[in-house]
Amino acid sequence: MSGIFSSDRKSIITHLKEIFAQRKQEKLTGGATSVPFLRSIYSHLLQEAYESGDFEKKERIQKRIDKMDTVKDHVLVRYLCKELLMFFLVFFFIFFAIFFVNQFLLIIQTLLKKHVSFWTSLKLIFYYMPQIVSQSAPFATLVGFLVCLGRMVTDNEILILRASGLRYNKTFLPVIFMGLLISLFSFLMNDYFLPLGNQKAQRLMKEIASSNPAVQLEAHSVTRMDRTSLIVGDVGKTDISDLIIFDQSSSGKPKIIIAGKSLVKSSQEDGIIMQLIMKDAEVFMLNENHRSDFEVLVSQEAKLNIFQDQIDSFSNTLSPREMTSFDLWKRIKKMKKNNEGTKNTYMIEFNRKFSVPFGSIFFALLAFPLALVFGKKDGQTLGLIFGIVLSVAYWASTLVGQMIALKNPGTAFLCTWVPNFFLGALGVFLYMRLRKK
């Protein structure tokens, strides 16, 4: 700056005196503050450069003025990011609470009824936290951004920015930037912490089941274990009543076991998750080739071992939900090489690893033009309504897409990404219409 000021010190000093006199007068009269101090100096120097024909000096001063405008853009970006982040966090905790109550409080209630310690229940909740976070972030992005931008439209903040000469992209880019940051955070949770949490949760459930096997049995329900189905009545701490077992054994002879009161015990043997000691048991062995032939066994007491491999969640192999995207991709390539026919579930989970967290970008892309188009009056209320409706529709479409992908191999990518592509296309369409106005 010294190179600019050294040319005409008297002129600058005179101009500074005028500025100070003007500010003093405005302070005494209660008038508005004059133009910013440094910009006033640059404007004075730029005018002198024009008059003297010093184009090199004019170019240096103009660059400094442009740099001041860039700083203003940074201030705008910080303000928008702060507002968007604040509204995102508010609705993130709201969705977090909804998913938390919906998915896990019932599980914890069941565990406490089965006399599992409160500390163990809290550990299980902690291990499932990444799953709730990864689900909450995209929906919080949509609703939070819609409400935030709707408020800014209603309060005429967007109109003021437009009137000052700023284009839509000056406010649009911070929205996309925040959507990208939230997507990356959600992807980290979904791809690393969620599989890690699921693995630790399954280990903890194995420990709980080993010490208290009755945890695996729900009262008045059907429990399916591999090729065996258990229908139970009342479930106590160590016993169950009215037990019916349908067993499709590998020998091809289906068995039906009926018992009254049965004791549930843990086993010290490796691989056995529980033992059922059935009183007054009756076993019916059927012959599928000759329906009229069957065998009946009656016993005062019978023992049935339930193995870990019979329970899917206790299998030694990792489920798709317990794998990272890299592990899933390696498993899919191995399945393709070996021509295994069960890779569809892994393909769905692999695509969900990306489509769910990066849905935040598509939500941000839609939220900006939607809020500006419909938020001129009661922007916060309309943003909240639009956000909830779109969130429910998006959630339903992802569930339907997942069901379609399970029944139609080879459609995993399309079924998991179509909701995002639709929202993105709608956002681009509304944004292009907005720019034409």
C-alpha positions as a printed NumPy array, in Angstrom:
array([[  0.   ,   0.   ,   0.   ],
       [  3.001,   2.287,   0.506],
       [  3.659,   2.233,  -3.243],
       [  0.253,   3.721,  -3.886],
       [  0.274,   6.365,  -1.17 ],
       [  3.793,   7.703,  -1.695],
       [  2.911,   9.594,  -4.89 ],
       [  0.738,  12.296,  -3.379],
       [  0.848,  12.498,   0.426],
       [ -0.656,  16.011,   0.651],
       [ -3.699,  14.979,  -1.356],
       [ -4.271,  11.945,   0.882],
       [ -3.887,  13.979,   4.082],
       [ -6.383,  16.532,   2.786],
       [ -8.847,  13.793,   1.887],
       [ -8.456,  12.16 ,   5.327],
       [ -9.229,  15.47 ,   7.037],
       [-12.409,  15.761,   4.972],
       [-13.461,  12.244,   5.966],
       [-12.828,  12.839,   9.68 ],
       [-14.738,  16.131,   9.55 ],
       [-17.653,  14.45 ,   7.806],
       [-17.752,  11.593,  10.347],
       [-17.594,  14.036,  13.259],
       [-20.496,  16.018,  11.83 ],
       [-22.566,  12.842,  11.265],
       [-21.866,  11.724,  14.827],
       [-23.086,  15.071,  16.203],
       [-26.205,  15.136,  14.024],
       [-27.001,  11.436,  14.376],
       [-26.737,  10.879,  10.626],
       [-25.778,   7.684,   8.813],
       [-22.189,   6.571,   8.638],
       [-20.324,   7.447,   5.431],
       [-18.773,   4.972,   3.056],
       [-16.135,   2.645,   4.548],
       [-12.952,   4.436,   5.439],
       [-10.438,   2.447,   3.354],
       [-12.704,   2.246,   0.315],
       [-13.101,   6.035,   0.408],
       [ -9.323,   6.442,   0.219],
       [ -9.056,   3.985,  -2.671],
       [-11.889,   5.763,  -4.51 ],
       [-10.106,   9.115,  -4.102],
       [ -6.804,   7.678,  -5.376],
       [ -8.551,   5.987,  -8.292],
       [-10.16 ,   9.28 ,  -9.325],
       [ -6.79 ,  11.04 ,  -9.22 ],
       [ -5.231,   8.26 , -11.308],
       [ -7.942,   8.761, -13.941],
       [ -7.353,  12.494, -13.985],
       [ -3.57 ,  12.189, -14.226],
       [ -3.684,   9.431, -16.836],
       [ -1.529,   7.109, -14.701],
       [ -3.005,   3.806, -15.929],
       [ -0.489,   1.644, -14.044],
       [ -1.509,   3.241, -10.753],
       [ -5.183,   2.948, -11.698],
       [ -4.768,  -0.781, -12.339],
       [ -3.072,  -1.35 ,  -8.946],
       [ -5.819,   0.504,  -7.08 ],
       [ -8.579,  -1.29 ,  -8.994],
       [ -7.071,  -4.653,  -8.028],
       [ -7.182,  -3.636,  -4.364],
       [-10.827,  -2.619,  -4.671],
       [-11.628,  -5.953,  -6.337],
       [ -9.817,  -7.696,  -3.494],
       [-12.041,  -5.9  ,  -0.989],
       [-15.091,  -7.18 ,  -2.895],
       [-13.704, -10.712,  -2.649],
       [-13.428, -10.344,   1.101],
       [-17.108,  -9.4  ,   1.15 ],
       [-17.916, -12.584,  -0.732],
       [-16.07 , -14.541,   1.947],
       [-18.125, -12.829,   4.62 ],
       [-21.276, -13.803,   2.751],
       [-20.1  , -17.414,   2.441],
       [-19.356, -17.589,   6.166],
       [-22.751, -16.141,   7.017],
       [-24.624, -18.586,   4.775],
       [-22.625, -21.586,   6.008],
       [-23.228, -20.59 ,   9.634],
       [-26.983, -20.241,   9.09 ],
       [-27.23 , -23.502,   7.137],
       [-25.193, -25.369,   9.737],
       [-27.334, -24.047,  12.588],
       [-30.61 , -25.155,  10.995],
       [-29.044, -28.464,   9.933],
       [-28.003, -29.228,  13.51 ],
       [-31.462, -28.381,  14.872],
       [-33.225, -30.784,  12.514],
       [-30.442, -33.334,  12.763],
       [-31.16 , -33.746,  16.474],
       [-34.894, -33.905,  15.739],
       [-34.486, -36.709,  13.18 ],
       [-31.922, -38.357,  15.427],
       [-34.481, -38.493,  18.225],
       [-37.172, -39.861,  15.877],
       [-34.989, -42.683,  14.543],
       [-33.593, -43.377,  17.991],
       [-37.022, -43.81 ,  19.569],
       [-38.373, -45.746,  16.586],
       [-35.588, -48.298,  16.294],
       [-33.803, -48.822,  19.57 ],
       [-35.86 , -47.95 ,  22.616],
       [-38.04 , -51.02 ,  22.041],
       [-34.914, -53.18 ,  21.824],
       [-33.561, -51.727,  25.055],
       [-36.916, -52.204,  26.746],
       [-36.847, -55.881,  25.766],
       [-33.3  , -56.3  ,  27.056],
       [-34.135, -54.71 ,  30.401],
       [-37.159, -56.987,  30.747],
       [-34.829, -59.955,  30.234],
       [-32.717, -58.693,  33.158],
       [-29.816, -57.447,  31.028],
       [-27.803, -54.829,  32.907],
       [-28.437, -51.166,  32.193],
       [-24.741, -50.569,  31.405],
       [-24.774, -53.347,  28.78 ],
       [-27.891, -51.845,  27.24 ],
       [-26.176, -48.44 ,  27.016],
       [-23.179, -50.036,  25.292],
       [-25.507, -51.591,  22.728],
       [-27.117, -48.189,  22.084],
       [-23.677, -46.63 ,  21.586],
       [-22.698, -49.265,  19.016],
       [-25.858, -48.539,  17.013],
       [-25.336, -44.753,  17.057],
       [-23.556, -44.555,  13.632],
       [-26.587, -46.129,  11.991],
       [-28.88 , -43.423,  13.389],
       [-26.428, -40.652,  12.432],
       [-26.089, -41.856,   8.825],
       [-29.881, -42.021,   8.473],
       [-30.55 , -38.637,  10.075],
       [-28.029, -36.489,   8.169],
       [-29.633, -36.504,   4.66 ],
       [-33.133, -35.718,   5.935],
       [-31.798, -33.007,   8.245],
       [-30.047, -31.486,   5.221],
       [-33.276, -31.254,   3.227],
       [-35.539, -29.9  ,   5.966],
       [-32.895, -27.692,   7.589],
       [-31.794, -26.077,   4.328],
       [-35.384, -25.52 ,   3.181],
       [-36.331, -23.829,   6.466],
       [-33.121, -21.734,   6.54 ],
       [-33.365, -20.528,   2.949],
       [-37.111, -20.015,   3.305],
       [-36.492, -17.713,   6.262],
       [-33.907, -15.744,   4.279],
       [-36.367, -15.31 ,   1.391],
       [-39.2  , -14.253,   3.704],
       [-36.937, -11.75 ,   5.489],
       [-35.877, -10.348,   2.074],
       [-32.221, -11.221,   2.659],
       [-31.97 , -12.946,  -0.724],
       [-33.682,  -9.953,  -2.35 ],
       [-31.143,  -7.576,  -0.784],
       [-28.266,  -9.706,  -2.033],
       [-29.755,  -9.731,  -5.522],
       [-30.313,  -5.967,  -5.433],
       [-26.667,  -5.44 ,  -4.488],
       [-25.627,  -7.109,  -7.738],
       [-24.847, -10.629,  -6.5  ],
       [-25.874, -13.464,  -8.772],
       [-27.667, -16.59 ,  -7.629],
       [-24.495, -18.653,  -7.856],
       [-22.943, -16.572,  -5.05 ],
       [-25.545, -17.999,  -2.658],
       [-25.982, -21.315,  -4.466],
       [-22.342, -22.438,  -4.143],
       [-22.227, -22.265,  -0.301],
       [-25.383, -24.407,  -0.182],
       [-23.791, -27.063,  -2.396],
       [-20.547, -26.809,  -0.409],
       [-22.368, -27.487,   2.868],
       [-24.271, -30.37 ,   1.248],
       [-20.961, -31.887,   0.136],
       [-19.432, -31.574,   3.622],
       [-22.473, -33.238,   5.213],
       [-22.346, -36.004,   2.587],
       [-18.694, -36.722,   3.328],
       [-19.398, -36.814,   7.072],
       [-22.376, -39.119,   6.537],
       [-20.358, -41.361,   4.205],
       [-17.638, -41.724,   6.838],
       [-20.26 , -42.786,   9.365],
       [-21.978, -45.122,   6.911],
       [-18.867, -46.758,   5.497],
       [-16.582, -47.079,   8.523],
       [-18.262, -46.476,  11.866],
       [-21.554, -48.218,  10.986],
       [-19.933, -51.585,  10.046],
       [-17.622, -51.305,  13.051],
       [-20.562, -50.58 ,  15.357],
       [-22.606, -53.465,  13.928],
       [-19.733, -55.893,  14.451],
       [-19.274, -54.825,  18.068],
       [-23.042, -54.95 ,  18.637],
       [-23.206, -58.53 ,  17.343],
       [-20.328, -59.579,  19.602],
       [-22.106, -58.   ,  22.548],
       [-25.374, -59.756,  21.63 ],
       [-23.486, -63.073,  21.557],
       [-22.201, -62.391,  25.055],
       [-25.696, -61.486,  26.243],
       [-27.191, -64.599,  24.647],
       [-24.49 , -66.802,  26.171],
       [-25.245, -65.52 ,  29.672],
       [-29.019, -65.182,  29.176],
       [-30.268, -67.28 ,  26.198],
       [-33.899, -66.234,  26.707],
       [-33.006, -62.843,  25.218],
       [-33.239, -64.402,  21.745],
       [-36.833, -65.536,  22.301],
       [-39.705, -63.062,  22.003],
       [-42.948, -63.848,  23.841],
       [-45.902, -64.88 ,  21.649],
       [-43.876, -64.746,  18.449],
       [-42.19 , -66.845,  15.79 ],
       [-38.391, -67.067,  15.853],
       [-36.77 , -68.384,  12.684],
       [-33.36 , -70.017,  12.94 ],
       [-31.93 , -71.367,   9.706],
       [-34.284, -74.263,   8.796],
       [-35.998, -74.254,  12.188],
       [-38.92 , -72.136,  13.406],
       [-39.854, -71.757,  17.075],
       [-43.311, -70.66 ,  18.175],
       [-43.296, -69.701,  21.846],
       [-45.879, -68.586,  24.37 ],
       [-44.893, -66.818,  27.576],
       [-41.179, -66.179,  28.101],
       [-39.701, -65.932,  31.58 ],
       [-36.165, -65.387,  32.747],
       [-35.158, -69.054,  32.335],
       [-38.249, -70.773,  30.974],
       [-40.843, -70.648,  28.203],
       [-44.271, -72.21 ,  27.789],
       [-46.315, -73.657,  24.937],
       [-43.382, -74.412,  22.658],
       [-43.868, -75.625,  19.081],
       [-40.872, -76.321,  16.833],
       [-40.958, -76.88 ,  13.072],
       [-37.671, -78.457,  11.988],
       [-36.813, -79.117,   8.321],
       [-33.749, -81.323,   8.773],
       [-31.184, -82.09 ,   6.089],
       [-32.418, -85.697,   5.956],
       [-35.611, -84.494,   4.292],
       [-37.898, -85.579,   7.133],
       [-39.732, -82.614,   8.671],
       [-40.242, -82.736,  12.419],
       [-42.838, -81.088,  14.607],
       [-41.969, -80.894,  18.31 ],
       [-44.578, -79.895,  20.869],
       [-43.761, -79.282,  24.516],
       [-45.309, -77.635,  27.536],
       [-43.014, -75.861,  29.936],
       [-39.379, -75.773,  28.766],
       [-36.228, -74.55 ,  30.465],
       [-33.743, -72.346,  28.617],
       [-30.124, -72.834,  29.614],
       [-26.801, -71.541,  28.396],
       [-24.178, -74.025,  27.246],
       [-20.471, -74.186,  27.916],
       [-19.824, -76.026,  24.675],
       [-18.413, -74.023,  21.758],
       [-20.887, -73.179,  19.009],
       [-24.01 , -73.867,  21.108],
       [-25.901, -70.695,  21.959],
       [-28.609, -72.296,  24.134],
       [-30.198, -75.552,  25.267],
       [-33.94 , -76.177,  25.426],
       [-34.905, -78.765,  28.034],
       [-38.478, -79.667,  27.083],
       [-40.862, -81.368,  29.497],
       [-43.481, -83.848,  28.214],
       [-42.285, -83.458,  24.643],
       [-43.969, -85.039,  21.638],
       [-42.104, -85.398,  18.335],
       [-43.893, -85.981,  15.035],
       [-41.62 , -87.099,  12.148],
       [-43.311, -86.823,   8.751],
       [-42.586, -88.601,   5.49 ],
       [-42.952, -86.185,   2.576],
       [-43.1  , -89.018,   0.025],
       [-45.855, -90.828,   1.895],
       [-48.057, -88.375,   3.686],
       [-49.935, -91.085,   5.543],
       [-46.724, -92.397,   7.135],
       [-45.416, -90.651,  10.224],
       [-43.703, -91.483,  13.495],
       [-44.57 , -90.258,  16.965],
       [-42.133, -90.087,  19.873],
       [-43.197, -89.217,  23.412],
       [-40.713, -88.279,  26.113],
       [-40.888, -86.919,  29.618],
       [-37.83 , -84.794,  28.906],
       [-35.964, -83.919,  25.722],
       [-32.974, -81.661,  25.019],
       [-32.527, -79.553,  21.927],
       [-29.288, -77.67 ,  21.178],
       [-29.51 , -74.378,  19.293],
       [-26.239, -73.659,  17.477],
       [-24.82 , -70.223,  16.698],
       [-24.785, -70.981,  12.973],
       [-28.555, -71.487,  13.08 ],
       [-29.027, -67.83 ,  14.031],
       [-28.198, -65.523,  11.116],
       [-27.043, -62.641,  13.305],
       [-24.586, -64.931,  15.104],
       [-22.993, -66.352,  11.99 ],
       [-19.206, -66.18 ,  11.845],
       [-19.326, -64.659,   8.355],
       [-19.803, -60.895,   8.055],
       [-23.168, -59.722,   6.807],
       [-23.328, -56.94 ,   4.153],
       [-24.245, -54.409,   6.85 ],
       [-21.017, -55.257,   8.676],
       [-18.744, -54.581,   5.685],
       [-17.149, -51.421,   4.335],
       [-17.634, -50.459,   0.688],
       [-14.146, -51.755,  -0.107],
       [-14.891, -55.133,   1.53 ],
       [-18.233, -55.334,  -0.283],
       [-16.596, -54.616,  -3.633],
       [-13.988, -57.349,  -3.068],
       [-16.725, -59.808,  -2.053],
       [-18.813, -58.969,  -5.133],
       [-15.822, -59.473,  -7.451],
       [-15.13 , -62.827,  -5.794],
       [-18.779, -63.866,  -6.205],
       [-18.745, -62.897,  -9.887],
       [-15.583, -64.907, -10.403],
       [-17.093, -67.983,  -8.704],
       [-20.535, -67.481, -10.333],
       [-22.268, -67.336,  -6.961],
       [-25.932, -66.42 ,  -7.148],
       [-26.331, -64.531,  -3.857],
       [-24.454, -61.344,  -4.756],
       [-27.614, -59.24 ,  -5.216],
       [-27.846, -58.431,  -1.492],
       [-24.225, -57.31 ,  -1.512],
       [-24.795, -55.161,  -4.619],
       [-27.729, -53.405,  -2.937],
       [-25.743, -52.697,   0.213],
       [-22.73 , -51.507,  -1.816],
       [-24.844, -48.945,  -3.678],
       [-26.581, -47.875,  -0.469],
       [-23.166, -47.096,   1.021],
       [-23.014, -44.191,  -1.452],
       [-26.618, -43.328,  -2.359],
       [-27.82 , -42.707,   1.212],
       [-25.031, -40.391,   2.49 ],
       [-24.546, -38.542,  -0.809],
       [-28.259, -37.896,  -0.94 ],
       [-27.408, -34.742,   1.031],
       [-25.923, -33.152,  -2.115],
       [-29.094, -33.811,  -4.092],
       [-31.204, -32.503,  -1.206],
       [-29.112, -29.318,  -1.11 ],
       [-29.439, -28.979,  -4.891],
       [-33.214, -29.14 ,  -4.57 ],
       [-33.56 , -27.054,  -1.399],
       [-32.036, -23.864,  -2.832],
       [-34.361, -23.244,  -5.823],
       [-37.386, -24.726,  -4.047],
       [-37.037, -22.295,  -1.122],
       [-36.496, -19.3  ,  -3.435],
       [-39.511, -20.169,  -5.588],
       [-42.031, -20.928,  -2.823],
       [-40.575, -19.114,   0.196],
       [-41.67 , -15.535,  -0.521],
       [-44.358, -15.768,   2.143],
       [-44.073, -17.899,   5.301],
       [-40.871, -19.432,   3.975],
       [-40.043, -21.277,   7.204],
       [-43.456, -22.921,   7.445],
       [-43.564, -23.904,   3.78 ],
       [-39.969, -25.143,   3.991],
       [-40.866, -27.36 ,   6.941],
       [-43.934, -28.755,   5.157],
       [-42.095, -29.389,   1.885],
       [-39.19 , -30.931,   3.789],
       [-41.331, -33.394,   5.739],
       [-43.357, -34.413,   2.664],
       [-40.247, -34.925,   0.545],
       [-38.49 , -36.813,   3.354],
       [-41.382, -39.265,   3.724],
       [-41.596, -39.695,  -0.059],
       [-37.835, -40.25 ,  -0.318],
       [-37.862, -42.773,   2.524],
       [-40.751, -44.693,   0.951],
       [-39.108, -44.678,  -2.493],
       [-35.848, -46.069,  -1.094],
       [-37.725, -48.904,   0.628],
       [-39.697, -49.7  ,  -2.53 ],
       [-36.521, -49.542,  -4.617],
       [-34.769, -51.921,  -2.249],
       [-37.655, -54.407,  -2.459],
       [-37.637, -54.221,  -6.27 ],
       [-33.849, -54.719,  -6.356],
       [-34.114, -57.812,  -4.142],
       [-36.581, -59.412,  -6.544],
       [-34.81 , -58.29 ,  -9.735],
       [-31.052, -59.022,  -9.785],
       [-28.992, -56.509, -11.734],
       [-31.142, -53.498, -10.826],
       [-29.389, -52.55 ,  -7.559],
       [-27.724, -49.398,  -8.916],
       [-30.842, -48.105, -10.63 ],
       [-33.222, -48.83 ,  -7.747],
       [-31.005, -47.253,  -5.098],
       [-30.022, -44.136,  -7.059],
       [-33.286, -43.24 ,  -8.862],
       [-34.693, -41.198,  -5.892],
       [-31.483, -39.122,  -5.785],
       [-31.427, -38.592,  -9.553],
       [-35.077, -37.515,  -9.537],
       [-34.501, -34.945,  -6.77 ],
       [-31.353, -33.696,  -8.515],
       [-33.129, -33.316, -11.868],
       [-35.996, -31.443, -10.193],
       [-33.51 , -29.149,  -8.451],
       [-31.661, -28.37 , -11.712],
       [-34.967, -27.662, -13.482],
       [-36.129, -25.232, -10.782],
       [-32.718, -23.545, -10.639],
       [-32.64 , -22.969, -14.408],
       [-36.126, -21.469, -14.258],
       [-34.979, -19.255, -11.395],
       [-32.018, -17.93 , -13.354],
       [-34.211, -17.016, -16.327],
       [-36.314, -14.665, -14.205]])
